[in-house]
Amino acid sequence: MSIATTRTLDGPGGIFVDTAAYTDLASWHAKADALRRADPVHRVEIDGYMSFYALTRHADVFEIERQPERFLNTLQSVLLPTTFYDQQIATGLVIKSLVHMDGQEHLGHRKITNDWFKPGNLRKVIEQRVNELARQFVDRMMARAPECDFAREIGLMFPLHVIMSILGVPEPDEPLMLRLTQELFASEDPEFGEGDALEVIANASRTFFEYFNNLTEDRRRSPAHDIATVLSEATIDGAPLGEIERVGYYMIVATAGHDTTSNSINGGLEALMRHPDQLRSLQDDPTKIDRAVDEIIRWATPVRHFLRHATEDYDLHGVRIRKGEAVLLSYLAANRDDAVFEDPHSFDIERANASEHLAFGTGVHFCLGSHLARMELRAFFRELLPRLESIELTGEPTHSVSNFVGGIKNLPVRYSLRAGQQ
Ligand code: HEM
């Protein structure tokens, strides 16, 4: 049985488009579960957005992502209003990064930083700094005891410092980077951008271009041990990166590198507070942290989707996806698929197969920063948990209004912390 095509935001497939739907995840998941059962390749045609088929099953998201020749990312790999894409074409203000590339172009660009983000190199060049920053942020939390907005004051800021250290952005510029990221990822959230959402995105992109062009010039004059230097010196087939590709690279590392991780840390702490038995069990046995981190990332799934575009007709569960049509890979829905995860809507730090989640995608575009993200979560919770005497929510968390990258925006908590060991 299939459910009729969704044509309005209040139809069953409106949840993938409607940015506000992501602020009530219990209701979002109930609707996604119904689609997964009855119509796993659900057609959505809503005015103002490209039409697509929404995939909600883990196996289907996996199957499509593992065929990168049949299903391309293209410049339109994220669901944005069509007017935004029209405007890009009209103004020539194109954002092009790894997630907008395919084939050899993608491979060539990915190779530039791929080794840098592998576990061995991360351990060598950044782990100590990540651990120091985790300590500093838990100290900062202690200084603000007994209450703070954890998401804003700690969860958001720690990954920002890590990624900016890696990129080579000086500390005083970090607030600017934070604002621009929020404007790009949650442009329809009134808190993050004033006025027209498209204008907000266009202005943020312009500022990114200016900023990173200046940083490139600086590193060409005086190289350092950071990604800015790697990118300013990088060549593909002997030629330096084009301006659009280079700035796109900075932007994807700067943006993908912190909001995602912040949302996972915030979602993880919320889940642990709501499951005090699991919090205690993790405190009693820190060796459980690796599996817990996977479960936290499955649970939070901060990247809600990416799109792919068919290069030929393709049949899936009796639906013919025609050449040129788009499919939306719903990582959020796939990670709650009961065909893979037992009792998928319960949070369980002991879940044996938590690492099978698709929160980092799979295949050639698999998240470049997955090892770094896990390292950050491990470092943060390893520092926090032994020092935590008590913690509780003092109000309801609020969620970002975004259909692309999202999670908890405010997490009001009351707590008591011990000093760290010297
Ligand atoms: C928990 C945190 C994170 C999550 C959930 C996450 C999720 C994702 C997802 C879903 C994709 C697309 C995968 C696909 O299409 O198959 C992706 C790609 C990417 N991520 Fe992450 N990410 C996280 C952290 C990071 C960090 C810390 C970095 C820092 C460098 C990063 C950099 C990237 C880049 C550069 C890509 C594009 C890769 C490509 O297209 O080849 N991410 N990420």
Coordinates of C-alpha atoms and ligand atoms in Angstrom, one line a residue:
M1 CA 0.0 0.0 0.0
S2 CA 1.2 3.5 -0.7
I3 CA 0.1 6.8 0.8
A4 CA -1.0 9.5 -1.6
T5 CA 1.5 12.1 -2.7
T6 CA 2.1 14.8 -0.1
R7 CA 1.3 18.2 -1.7
T8 CA 1.0 20.5 1.4
L9 CA 3.1 20.9 4.6
D10 CA 0.4 19.3 6.7
G11 CA 0.4 16.1 4.5
P12 CA 2.3 13.0 5.8
G13 CA 5.5 13.9 4.0
G14 CA 5.4 17.5 5.1
I15 CA 7.7 16.6 8.0
F16 CA 10.7 16.5 5.7
V17 CA 10.2 20.1 4.5
D18 CA 8.5 21.9 7.4
T19 CA 11.3 23.4 9.5
A20 CA 9.0 23.7 12.5
A21 CA 8.1 20.0 12.4
Y22 CA 11.7 19.3 13.7
T23 CA 11.0 21.1 16.9
D24 CA 8.6 18.3 18.1
L25 CA 10.6 15.2 17.5
A26 CA 8.1 12.8 19.1
S27 CA 5.4 13.8 16.7
W28 CA 8.0 13.8 13.8
H29 CA 9.0 10.3 14.5
A30 CA 5.5 9.0 14.8
K31 CA 4.8 10.3 11.3
A32 CA 8.1 8.9 9.9
D33 CA 7.3 5.5 11.4
A34 CA 3.9 5.4 9.7
L35 CA 5.6 6.3 6.3
R36 CA 8.3 3.7 6.8
R37 CA 5.7 1.0 7.3
A38 CA 3.2 2.0 4.7
D39 CA 5.1 4.0 2.0
P40 CA 8.9 3.8 2.3
V41 CA 9.4 5.6 -1.0
H42 CA 7.0 8.5 -0.4
R43 CA 6.4 11.1 -3.0
V44 CA 6.5 14.8 -1.9
E45 CA 5.5 17.7 -4.2
I46 CA 5.3 20.9 -2.2
D47 CA 5.2 24.3 -3.9
G48 CA 8.4 26.2 -3.6
Y49 CA 10.6 23.0 -3.1
M50 CA 11.9 20.5 -5.6
S51 CA 9.9 17.3 -5.7
F52 CA 11.4 14.2 -4.1
Y53 CA 10.9 10.7 -2.9
A54 CA 11.4 10.4 0.9
L55 CA 13.3 7.3 2.0
T56 CA 12.7 6.3 5.7
R57 CA 14.2 2.8 5.8
H58 CA 17.7 2.2 6.9
A59 CA 18.3 -0.4 4.1
D60 CA 17.1 1.9 1.4
V61 CA 19.2 4.9 2.5
F62 CA 22.2 2.6 2.5
E63 CA 21.4 1.1 -0.9
I64 CA 21.1 4.5 -2.6
E65 CA 24.2 6.0 -1.0
R66 CA 26.3 3.0 -2.1
Q67 CA 25.6 3.7 -5.7
P68 CA 27.2 7.1 -6.3
E69 CA 27.3 6.8 -10.1
R70 CA 23.5 6.2 -10.2
F71 CA 22.7 8.8 -7.5
L72 CA 24.6 12.1 -7.6
N73 CA 24.9 14.8 -5.0
T74 CA 25.0 17.7 -7.5
L75 CA 24.9 21.4 -6.4
Q76 CA 21.4 20.7 -5.0
S77 CA 22.2 18.1 -2.3
V78 CA 20.2 19.9 0.4
L79 CA 16.5 20.7 0.5
L80 CA 16.2 24.5 0.2
P81 CA 13.5 26.6 -1.3
T82 CA 13.8 26.5 -5.1
T83 CA 14.1 30.3 -5.1
F84 CA 17.4 29.9 -3.3
Y85 CA 18.8 27.7 -6.1
D86 CA 17.3 30.1 -8.8
Q87 CA 19.0 33.0 -7.0
Q88 CA 22.4 31.1 -7.0
I89 CA 22.2 30.6 -10.7
A90 CA 21.1 34.2 -11.3
T91 CA 23.7 35.8 -9.1
G92 CA 26.5 33.3 -9.7
L93 CA 27.0 33.2 -5.9
V94 CA 27.5 29.5 -5.8
I95 CA 28.4 27.5 -2.7
K96 CA 30.4 24.4 -3.8
S97 CA 31.9 22.0 -1.3
L98 CA 32.5 18.3 -1.0
V99 CA 28.8 17.6 -0.6
H100 CA 28.1 19.3 -3.9
M101 CA 30.6 17.3 -5.9
D102 CA 30.6 13.9 -7.6
G103 CA 33.0 11.5 -9.3
Q104 CA 36.6 12.5 -9.9
E105 CA 36.0 16.0 -8.8
H106 CA 34.8 14.9 -5.4
L107 CA 37.6 12.3 -5.0
G108 CA 40.3 14.8 -5.9
H109 CA 39.0 17.4 -3.4
R110 CA 38.4 14.8 -0.7
K111 CA 41.9 13.5 -0.9
I112 CA 43.3 16.9 0.1
T113 CA 42.3 16.5 3.7
N114 CA 41.2 12.8 4.0
D115 CA 44.4 11.7 5.7
W116 CA 44.4 14.6 8.1
F117 CA 41.1 13.5 9.6
K118 CA 42.2 9.8 10.0
P119 CA 42.4 8.6 13.7
G120 CA 46.2 8.2 13.6
N121 CA 46.8 11.8 12.6
L122 CA 44.1 13.2 14.9
R123 CA 45.7 11.4 17.8
K124 CA 49.1 13.0 16.9
V125 CA 48.1 16.5 16.1
I126 CA 44.9 17.4 17.9
E127 CA 43.9 14.9 20.6
Q128 CA 45.8 16.7 23.4
R129 CA 44.2 20.0 22.5
V130 CA 40.7 18.4 22.4
N131 CA 41.3 17.0 25.9
E132 CA 42.5 20.4 27.1
L133 CA 39.5 22.2 25.7
A134 CA 37.2 19.6 27.2
R135 CA 38.8 20.3 30.6
Q136 CA 38.5 24.1 30.1
F137 CA 34.8 23.8 29.2
V138 CA 33.9 21.6 32.1
D139 CA 35.8 24.1 34.3
R140 CA 33.8 26.9 32.8
M141 CA 30.6 25.0 33.6
M142 CA 31.8 24.6 37.1
A143 CA 32.4 28.3 37.4
R144 CA 28.8 28.9 36.4
A145 CA 27.3 26.4 38.8
P146 CA 24.7 25.9 40.1
E147 CA 22.8 26.7 36.9
C148 CA 23.4 27.4 33.2
D149 CA 22.0 27.0 29.7
F150 CA 24.2 24.1 28.9
A151 CA 23.5 24.2 25.1
R152 CA 24.4 27.8 24.7
E153 CA 27.2 28.2 27.1
I154 CA 29.0 24.9 26.9
G155 CA 27.7 22.5 24.2
L156 CA 27.8 25.0 21.4
M157 CA 31.2 26.5 22.3
F158 CA 33.4 23.5 22.9
P159 CA 33.2 22.0 19.3
L160 CA 33.5 25.5 17.9
H161 CA 36.9 26.0 19.6
V162 CA 38.1 22.6 18.4
I163 CA 37.2 23.1 14.8
M164 CA 38.5 26.7 14.7
S165 CA 41.9 25.5 16.2
I166 CA 42.0 22.9 13.4
L167 CA 41.1 25.5 10.7
G168 CA 43.5 28.1 12.0
V169 CA 40.8 30.8 12.7
P170 CA 41.9 33.1 15.5
E171 CA 39.9 33.0 18.7
P172 CA 38.5 36.6 18.4
D173 CA 36.8 35.6 15.1
E174 CA 35.0 32.6 16.5
P175 CA 31.7 34.4 17.4
L176 CA 31.5 35.6 13.8
M177 CA 32.0 32.0 12.5
L178 CA 29.3 30.8 14.9
R179 CA 26.8 33.4 13.7
L180 CA 27.5 32.7 10.0
T181 CA 27.0 29.0 10.6
Q182 CA 23.7 29.4 12.3
E183 CA 22.5 31.7 9.5
L184 CA 23.5 29.2 6.9
F185 CA 22.0 26.1 8.6
A186 CA 19.0 27.6 10.4
S187 CA 18.2 30.6 8.2
E188 CA 14.5 30.2 8.8
D189 CA 14.9 30.3 12.6
P190 CA 13.9 33.9 13.5
E191 CA 16.5 33.8 16.3
F192 CA 19.4 33.3 13.8
G193 CA 18.6 35.7 11.0
E194 CA 16.7 38.9 10.6
G195 CA 14.4 39.2 7.5
D196 CA 14.2 37.1 4.5
A197 CA 15.8 33.6 4.9
L198 CA 17.3 33.8 1.4
E199 CA 18.9 37.1 2.1
V200 CA 20.3 35.8 5.3
I201 CA 21.9 32.9 3.5
A202 CA 23.3 35.1 0.7
N203 CA 24.8 37.6 3.2
A204 CA 26.3 34.8 5.3
S205 CA 27.9 33.3 2.1
R206 CA 29.3 36.7 1.0
T207 CA 30.9 37.2 4.4
F208 CA 32.4 33.7 4.4
F209 CA 34.0 34.4 1.0
E210 CA 35.6 37.6 2.2
Y211 CA 36.8 36.1 5.4
F212 CA 38.4 33.0 4.0
N213 CA 40.0 34.8 1.0
N214 CA 41.8 36.9 3.5
L215 CA 42.8 33.9 5.6
T216 CA 44.2 32.2 2.4
E217 CA 46.3 35.3 1.6
D218 CA 47.6 35.3 5.2
R219 CA 48.7 31.6 5.1
R220 CA 50.3 32.0 1.7
R221 CA 52.5 34.7 3.3
S222 CA 53.1 32.8 6.6
P223 CA 52.2 29.1 6.6
A224 CA 51.1 27.3 9.8
H225 CA 50.2 23.7 10.9
D226 CA 46.5 24.1 10.2
I227 CA 43.9 23.2 7.6
A228 CA 43.9 26.8 6.3
T229 CA 47.5 26.2 5.2
V230 CA 46.7 22.8 3.7
L231 CA 44.0 24.4 1.6
S232 CA 45.9 27.5 0.6
E233 CA 48.8 25.3 -0.7
A234 CA 46.6 22.4 -2.2
T235 CA 46.7 21.5 -5.8
I236 CA 44.7 19.1 -8.0
D237 CA 46.6 17.8 -11.1
G238 CA 49.1 20.6 -10.5
A239 CA 46.6 23.5 -10.4
P240 CA 45.7 25.4 -7.2
L241 CA 42.1 25.1 -6.0
G242 CA 39.6 27.5 -7.6
E243 CA 38.2 30.3 -5.3
I244 CA 34.7 28.8 -5.1
E245 CA 36.1 25.3 -4.3
R246 CA 38.6 26.6 -1.8
V247 CA 36.1 28.8 0.1
G248 CA 33.6 26.0 -0.1
Y249 CA 36.1 23.7 1.6
Y250 CA 36.6 26.1 4.4
M251 CA 32.9 26.5 4.8
I252 CA 32.1 22.8 4.9
V253 CA 34.8 22.2 7.6
A254 CA 33.9 25.3 9.6
T255 CA 30.1 24.6 9.4
A256 CA 29.8 20.8 9.4
G257 CA 32.6 20.7 12.0
H258 CA 30.8 22.2 14.9
D259 CA 27.0 22.5 14.8
T260 CA 26.7 18.8 14.3
T261 CA 29.0 17.9 17.2
S262 CA 27.3 20.5 19.5
N263 CA 23.9 19.1 18.7
S264 CA 25.2 15.6 19.6
I265 CA 26.7 16.7 22.9
N266 CA 23.5 18.6 23.8
G267 CA 21.3 15.7 22.8
G268 CA 23.5 13.2 24.7
L269 CA 23.4 15.2 27.9
E270 CA 19.6 15.6 27.7
A271 CA 19.2 11.9 27.1
L272 CA 21.5 11.0 30.0
M273 CA 19.6 13.4 32.3
R274 CA 16.3 11.8 31.3
H275 CA 17.8 8.3 32.0
P276 CA 19.6 8.8 35.4
D277 CA 20.2 5.0 35.7
Q278 CA 22.3 5.1 32.5
L279 CA 24.1 8.2 33.6
R280 CA 25.1 6.5 36.8
S281 CA 26.1 3.3 34.9
L282 CA 28.4 5.3 32.6
Q283 CA 29.9 7.1 35.6
D284 CA 30.6 3.8 37.3
D285 CA 32.1 2.2 34.2
P286 CA 33.9 4.7 31.9
T287 CA 34.8 1.8 29.5
K288 CA 31.2 2.0 28.3
I289 CA 31.9 5.4 26.7
D290 CA 32.6 4.2 23.1
R291 CA 29.3 2.5 22.7
A292 CA 27.5 5.3 24.5
V293 CA 28.9 7.8 22.0
D294 CA 27.6 5.8 19.1
E295 CA 24.2 5.6 20.7
I296 CA 24.2 9.4 21.5
I297 CA 25.0 10.1 17.8
R298 CA 22.3 7.7 16.6
W299 CA 19.8 9.3 19.1
A300 CA 20.6 12.9 18.1
T301 CA 21.2 12.4 14.3
P302 CA 21.8 16.1 13.9
V303 CA 22.1 16.0 10.1
R304 CA 18.5 15.3 9.2
H305 CA 19.0 14.5 5.5
F306 CA 20.9 14.8 2.2
L307 CA 19.4 14.6 -1.3
R308 CA 20.6 12.5 -4.3
H309 CA 19.6 12.8 -7.9
A310 CA 19.0 9.7 -10.2
T311 CA 21.1 9.4 -13.3
E312 CA 18.9 6.6 -14.7
D313 CA 15.5 5.1 -13.9
Y314 CA 15.6 3.0 -10.7
D315 CA 13.0 0.8 -9.1
L316 CA 12.6 0.7 -5.4
H317 CA 9.7 -1.2 -3.6
G318 CA 7.7 -1.0 -6.8
V319 CA 8.2 2.7 -7.3
R320 CA 10.0 3.9 -10.4
I321 CA 12.3 6.8 -9.6
R322 CA 12.9 8.4 -13.0
K323 CA 16.2 9.8 -14.3
G324 CA 16.7 13.3 -12.9
E325 CA 14.3 12.9 -9.9
A326 CA 15.5 13.5 -6.4
V327 CA 15.5 11.2 -3.3
L328 CA 15.7 12.5 0.2
L329 CA 17.8 10.2 2.5
S330 CA 16.2 10.7 5.9
Y331 CA 19.0 9.8 8.3
L332 CA 16.7 10.7 11.2
A333 CA 14.1 8.2 10.2
A334 CA 16.6 5.5 9.1
N335 CA 18.2 5.6 12.6
R336 CA 14.8 4.7 14.2
D337 CA 14.1 1.8 11.9
D338 CA 13.0 -1.2 13.9
A339 CA 14.3 -3.6 11.2
V340 CA 17.8 -2.7 12.4
F341 CA 17.4 -1.2 15.9
E342 CA 15.4 -3.1 18.5
D343 CA 13.0 -0.8 20.4
P344 CA 14.5 2.1 18.3
H345 CA 12.8 5.0 20.2
S346 CA 14.5 4.0 23.5
F347 CA 17.9 5.5 24.4
D348 CA 20.2 2.7 25.4
I349 CA 24.0 3.3 26.0
E350 CA 24.5 -0.5 25.9
R351 CA 22.8 -1.0 22.5
A352 CA 25.0 -3.6 20.9
N353 CA 24.6 -2.4 17.3
A354 CA 24.5 1.4 17.9
S355 CA 27.4 1.9 15.5
E356 CA 25.3 0.7 12.6
H357 CA 23.6 4.1 12.6
L358 CA 23.6 6.3 9.5
A359 CA 24.1 9.6 11.2
F360 CA 27.4 10.0 9.3
G361 CA 26.0 8.7 6.1
T362 CA 27.8 6.0 4.2
G363 CA 29.8 5.4 1.0
V364 CA 32.0 8.0 -0.8
H365 CA 30.6 11.0 1.1
F366 CA 30.8 9.3 4.5
C367 CA 31.4 12.1 7.0
L368 CA 35.0 13.3 6.8
G369 CA 35.0 14.4 10.5
S370 CA 33.4 11.3 12.1
H371 CA 36.6 10.3 14.0
L372 CA 37.0 13.8 15.2
A373 CA 33.4 14.1 16.3
R374 CA 33.6 10.9 18.3
M375 CA 36.9 12.0 19.8
E376 CA 35.3 15.3 20.9
L377 CA 32.3 13.5 22.5
R378 CA 34.5 11.0 24.2
A379 CA 36.8 13.7 25.6
F380 CA 33.9 15.8 26.8
F381 CA 31.9 13.1 28.6
R382 CA 35.1 11.6 30.0
E383 CA 35.9 14.9 31.6
L384 CA 32.4 15.7 32.7
L385 CA 31.1 12.5 34.1
P386 CA 33.6 11.7 36.9
R387 CA 33.2 15.3 38.1
L388 CA 29.4 15.4 38.1
E389 CA 27.8 15.1 41.5
S390 CA 24.2 15.9 40.3
I391 CA 22.5 17.3 37.3
E392 CA 18.8 17.9 36.4
L393 CA 16.8 19.8 33.9
T394 CA 15.2 23.0 35.1
G395 CA 13.0 23.6 32.1
E396 CA 12.0 22.2 28.7
P397 CA 14.8 22.2 26.1
T398 CA 14.1 24.2 22.9
H399 CA 14.9 22.9 19.4
S400 CA 16.3 24.7 16.3
V401 CA 13.9 25.4 13.5
S402 CA 15.7 23.7 10.7
N403 CA 15.1 20.8 8.3
F404 CA 18.8 20.2 7.6
V405 CA 21.1 20.4 10.7
G406 CA 19.4 20.7 14.0
G407 CA 19.1 19.8 17.6
I408 CA 18.8 21.4 21.0
K409 CA 19.2 25.2 21.2
N410 CA 18.6 25.7 24.9
L411 CA 19.2 23.2 27.7
P412 CA 18.6 24.8 31.1
V413 CA 20.2 22.7 33.9
R414 CA 21.0 22.8 37.6
Y415 CA 24.1 20.8 38.7
S416 CA 26.9 20.4 41.1
L417 CA 30.5 19.6 39.9
R418 CA 33.7 18.6 41.6
A419 CA 37.1 20.2 40.6
G420 CA 39.1 18.2 38.0
Q421 CA 42.1 16.2 39.1
Q422 CA 45.4 17.9 38.5
Ligands
HEM1 C1 28.3 14.2 15.3 C2 28.8 15.0 14.4 C3 28.7 14.9 12.9 C4 27.6 14.3 12.2 C5 26.4 13.6 12.7 C6 28.0 14.5 10.8 C7 27.2 14.0 9.7 C8 27.6 14.1 8.4 C9 26.8 13.6 7.3 C10 25.4 12.9 7.4 C11 27.5 13.8 6.1 C12 27.0 13.4 4.7 C13 27.4 11.9 4.5 C14 26.9 11.3 3.3 O1 26.4 12.0 2.3 O2 26.9 10.1 3.2 C15 28.7 14.5 6.5 C16 29.6 14.9 5.6 C17 30.7 15.6 6.0 N1 31.1 16.0 7.3 FE1 30.2 15.5 9.0 N2 29.2 15.1 10.7 C18 29.6 15.4 12.0 C19 30.8 16.0 12.3 C20 31.7 16.5 11.4 C21 33.0 17.1 11.8 C22 33.5 17.3 13.2 C23 33.6 17.5 10.7 C24 34.9 18.2 10.6 C25 35.7 18.3 9.7 C26 32.7 17.1 9.5 C27 32.9 17.3 8.2 C28 32.2 16.8 7.2 C29 32.6 16.9 5.8 C30 33.7 17.7 5.2 C31 31.6 16.2 5.0 C32 31.5 16.1 3.5 C33 32.2 14.8 3.1 C34 32.0 14.4 1.6 O3 31.1 14.9 1.0 O4 33.0 13.8 1.1 N3 31.6 16.5 10.1 N4 28.7 14.6 7.9

